[in-house]
Amino acid sequence: MQPFRKHQGTVAPLYRADIDTDQIIPKQFLKRIEKTGFGEFLFNDWRRSVAGASEPSFVLNQPAFAGTSILVAGRNFGCGSSREHAVWALADFGFRAVVAPSFADIFATNCAKNGLLTVAVSEAEASQIARKASEIPGYQLTIDLETLTVEDDLGFSSRFTIDEFTRHCLLEGLDDIALTLEHEADIAAYEAKHPVPAAWQV
Amino acid sequence: MAVVIDKLMRHMPRTLFEKIWDDHVITSGAGRLPLLYVDLHLVHEVTSPQAFDGLRAAGRRVRQPLRTIATVDHNVPTDPRPAPIRDPIAKRQIEALEANCREFGVRLFDMESSAQGIVHVIGPELGLTQPGMTIVCGDSHTSTHGAFGALAFGIGTSEVEQVLATQCLPQRKPRTMLIRVNGELGPGVSAKDLALGVIGQIGTAGAAGFVIEYAGAAVRALSMESRMTLCNMSIEAGARAAMIAADETTFAYMKGRRFSPGAEEWEQMVARWRELAADPGAIYDRSMEIHASELAPFVTWGTNPGMVVPVGSRIPDLPPSAADRRTAERMLEYMGLEAGTPIEQIRVDRVFIGSCTNSRLEDLRAAARVAKGYRVASGVRAMVVPGSQQVKHAAEKEGLDRIFRDAGFEWREPGCSMCLGMNPDILLPGERCASTSNRNFEGRQGRGGRTHLVSPMMAAAAAIAGHFTDIRDWRFQ
Ligand code: SF4
C-alpha cells in the first residue's frame, strides 16, 4: 500500500450529500476482475451522456480541475454498496484524499486499506472549502497526516482526527494481513477452543 | 485491582452485541484495533476476484475453507436455466469464482446448484446463519443475518482477502443503538414499511457508526423472514449492523436445516443461544422508540431511501433552506416528479418483486395474495425473481408461480436481478419502477431509471393498478 504522509493538491468540489458508491462507480463497471483501470469510469453516469459524450458541466471534466487529487464532498460520502471498486476508481483517477463532513463506515475502511485518506471536517468547513475550490482557480489544500492538519495558503487551517491504528498503517503503508498474522498463536489458540461446527464438516 | 475490574465487568449487564463481540475478540493489544474472529464468511462473484488474486500473489491459502461459502448471485441471468451467459465479462467473473473455489477448496453453490441464490437468502435457509456468530460478506446487506442474533456486517474486497487469509478482521468497536418498536403493525403494514419508517425518521446516516438492536413487541411478533427484511435495510440508515435476539421463532426456523446443529447437539445449542439476549439494564449509546401503530405502507419518492412518505400522502413541499432545496429539486428532476403530487397518482412502467430484502417465500406469498385473480395493468411489465432456488421450488409447490403468471407477471430464475441491474434485467432511461429492493439511488436499476421502494404487497398492487395504491383498501380475491 502507498503510504500517506503529507499531500498538497488541487481541490475538486462535488459538494452534495449522500453521494453513494453506485454514483462513484456504476455497476456496469464492476465486472472487471482486476483492481486497476477503474479511474476511467469514475462517476461515469455524471461524467458522460448515455451516448458516451463528455458532460462539460461536470466538475471533473473541466480543464481547471485536470490533475486534481483532493475531492471535497457533502456529508455521508460513500454510502450504499460496499464495493471497494469505488475506492479503486478514486485512487486510479488520481485522488489521494477526500474531505467531507462524514463518510459511510465501509467506504472509510476501504479507503484506509488503499492509502486514500478520508478527512472529516465540519459541515461549515467543508462548505467553505467547496466554495473556495469552485471560485478560486487552482485552489489547493495541504493535508498532513503526521500533524493531523488540513490547510490552505489563504489562512484556513483545521485539525482532523483519525484512529491511531489507521493513521499508523497509512503513514507506514502497512499491510493488514501481515500485521494480523503476527497474532498467529492467538488465532490458533482461539480456533482450538472453537472448532468448525460439526454439521459444516461434511 | 485487575481482578476486581474483571469481576465488575462480568456482572455488568451487557447488550446482545457486546456479548457476541466479547466472545470473538482474539486480541486487543495497545495501539492496535481489536482483532475479531469470523465464524462464517460468505463470498460472491463481484467482490472476491481481486481478493483471491491477492492471496495467490502472496502465496497464501484460505485459512478456513469450511467457514467460507460461495455462491453466484449478482451477475447471473434470470432466464430459464441452463442458459448460456451472454455477457462475456459477467461470464468471466463467474468462471473466475468457480476456478478460485476449486483452487482454494471453498464450497460453491453454482448456477446449477439447487441451493444457489442471493447470498443473504441462502445463508439463513441453509442453516449456516446461526445466533451468536460473527458473519461477514463483501456486500453491505450482510446485516440481514443479524435477524438471527448474529453480528453480521458487510466488508470491502481488501477485508475479504484479509478474512480469507486470516479468518480475522481488525475492527473498531461500534457504538450501540436500541430501537424499540412498541405495539403492533397494522394490516397491510409490513416489515419493509417498518424499515422504511425507521430510515425516514433517523435519516440515511442516522445510525452511522452504530450497531442497531431491535426489540419490542412488534419486533418479537415478526416472522424470521420479516426480521431479515428489517435488518437487511438497516444499512440504509448507515448502520454497521442490525440484530434481533434469537427466540422461539428463530429456533423453529432453524431446526432441521442442512447446516444447522444436528439433533444430538440441538438442545445444548438452543440453551446457549438463549443466553445471548441483552441483559436487563444493559446500556446503549443511544435509544429510541417507535410506535408500530403509527406506521403506514410507505413509498419512497427521491433518490435515497430516507425520502419516504406514507402512500396516502403527497410528495413533500420543497424545504426552506437553500442547500436542502437544491438537493430536493435535483432529486425531483431526476425522478420526473413535482412537489405536492399525490403518491397514488404516480404511474409505474415496471414492477420488480425480488432482492435480498423481499424475495423470500413469505414475500412472494404476500404479493401473490394481492395478485390473485387480477391482471397486470396494460403497459406495465412486472417480474418476480425468487431469492433462491429453494424459495422458487417452495413457491412453485404452492402454486404461487401460477398465480403470478396468470396475472401476467414474469416468473424468473433466482439472483439479484434488477436490484442492481448487473445482469440484463434493467430499467430503461426514464422508466419508473415500483421495487421491493433496498436502494433507489440514481441509476441503481439502470441508467436514468426511477425507483420507488415499497413492500411486496404494495408492489403487486401497483402492478395491477398501474399506479401506487393503498394496499389497505385492496379487495383480495
Ligand atoms: S439483492 Fe441487491 S442488495 Fe441484495 S445482495 Fe443482491 S445486489 Fe446486493
mmCIF file of C-alpha atoms and ligand atoms in Angstrom, chain B residues 44 73-74 118-120 139-141 232 354-357 415-417 419-420 437-439 444, ligand 1:
data_model
loop_
_atom_site.group_PDB
_atom_site.id
_atom_site.type_symbol
_atom_site.label_atom_id
_atom_site.label_comp_id
_atom_site.label_asym_id
_atom_site.label_seq_id
_atom_site.Cartn_x
_atom_site.Cartn_y
_atom_site.Cartn_z
ATOM 1 C CA HIS B 44 -19.880 -13.962 -4.220
ATOM 2 C CA ASP B 73 -25.939 -14.084 -7.497
ATOM 3 C CA HIS B 74 -25.107 -10.535 -8.572
ATOM 4 C CA ILE B 118 -28.818 -14.486 -3.271
ATOM 5 C CA VAL B 119 -26.084 -14.841 -0.696
ATOM 6 C CA HIS B 120 -28.221 -13.327 2.094
ATOM 7 C CA ASP B 139 -21.721 -6.976 0.447
ATOM 8 C CA SER B 140 -23.307 -4.263 2.530
ATOM 9 C CA HIS B 141 -26.591 -6.122 3.098
ATOM 10 C CA ASN B 232 -31.366 -6.009 5.781
ATOM 11 C CA GLY B 354 -37.224 -9.608 -5.537
ATOM 12 C CA SER B 355 -33.815 -8.809 -3.927
ATOM 13 C CA CYS B 356 -32.348 -9.887 -0.600
ATOM 14 C CA THR B 357 -34.809 -7.510 1.067
ATOM 15 C CA GLY B 415 -30.438 -13.849 -8.454
ATOM 16 C CA CYS B 416 -30.002 -10.193 -7.546
ATOM 17 C CA SER B 417 -31.507 -9.234 -10.879
ATOM 18 C CA CYS B 419 -31.961 -4.867 -7.524
ATOM 19 C CA LEU B 420 -28.754 -3.580 -9.060
ATOM 20 C CA SER B 437 -35.422 -3.830 -3.324
ATOM 21 C CA ASN B 438 -33.460 -1.597 -0.987
ATOM 22 C CA ARG B 439 -31.855 1.242 -2.923
ATOM 23 C CA ARG B 444 -29.258 1.832 -9.429
HETATM 24 S S1 SF4 C 1 -30.173 -8.434 -3.927
HETATM 25 FE FE1 SF4 C 1 -29.366 -6.388 -4.215
HETATM 26 S S2 SF4 C 1 -28.764 -5.665 -2.228
HETATM 27 FE FE2 SF4 C 1 -29.065 -7.862 -2.093
HETATM 28 S S3 SF4 C 1 -27.069 -8.750 -2.358
HETATM 29 FE FE3 SF4 C 1 -28.023 -8.656 -4.365
HETATM 30 S S4 SF4 C 1 -27.409 -6.698 -5.216
HETATM 31 FE FE4 SF4 C 1 -26.943 -6.640 -3.041
#
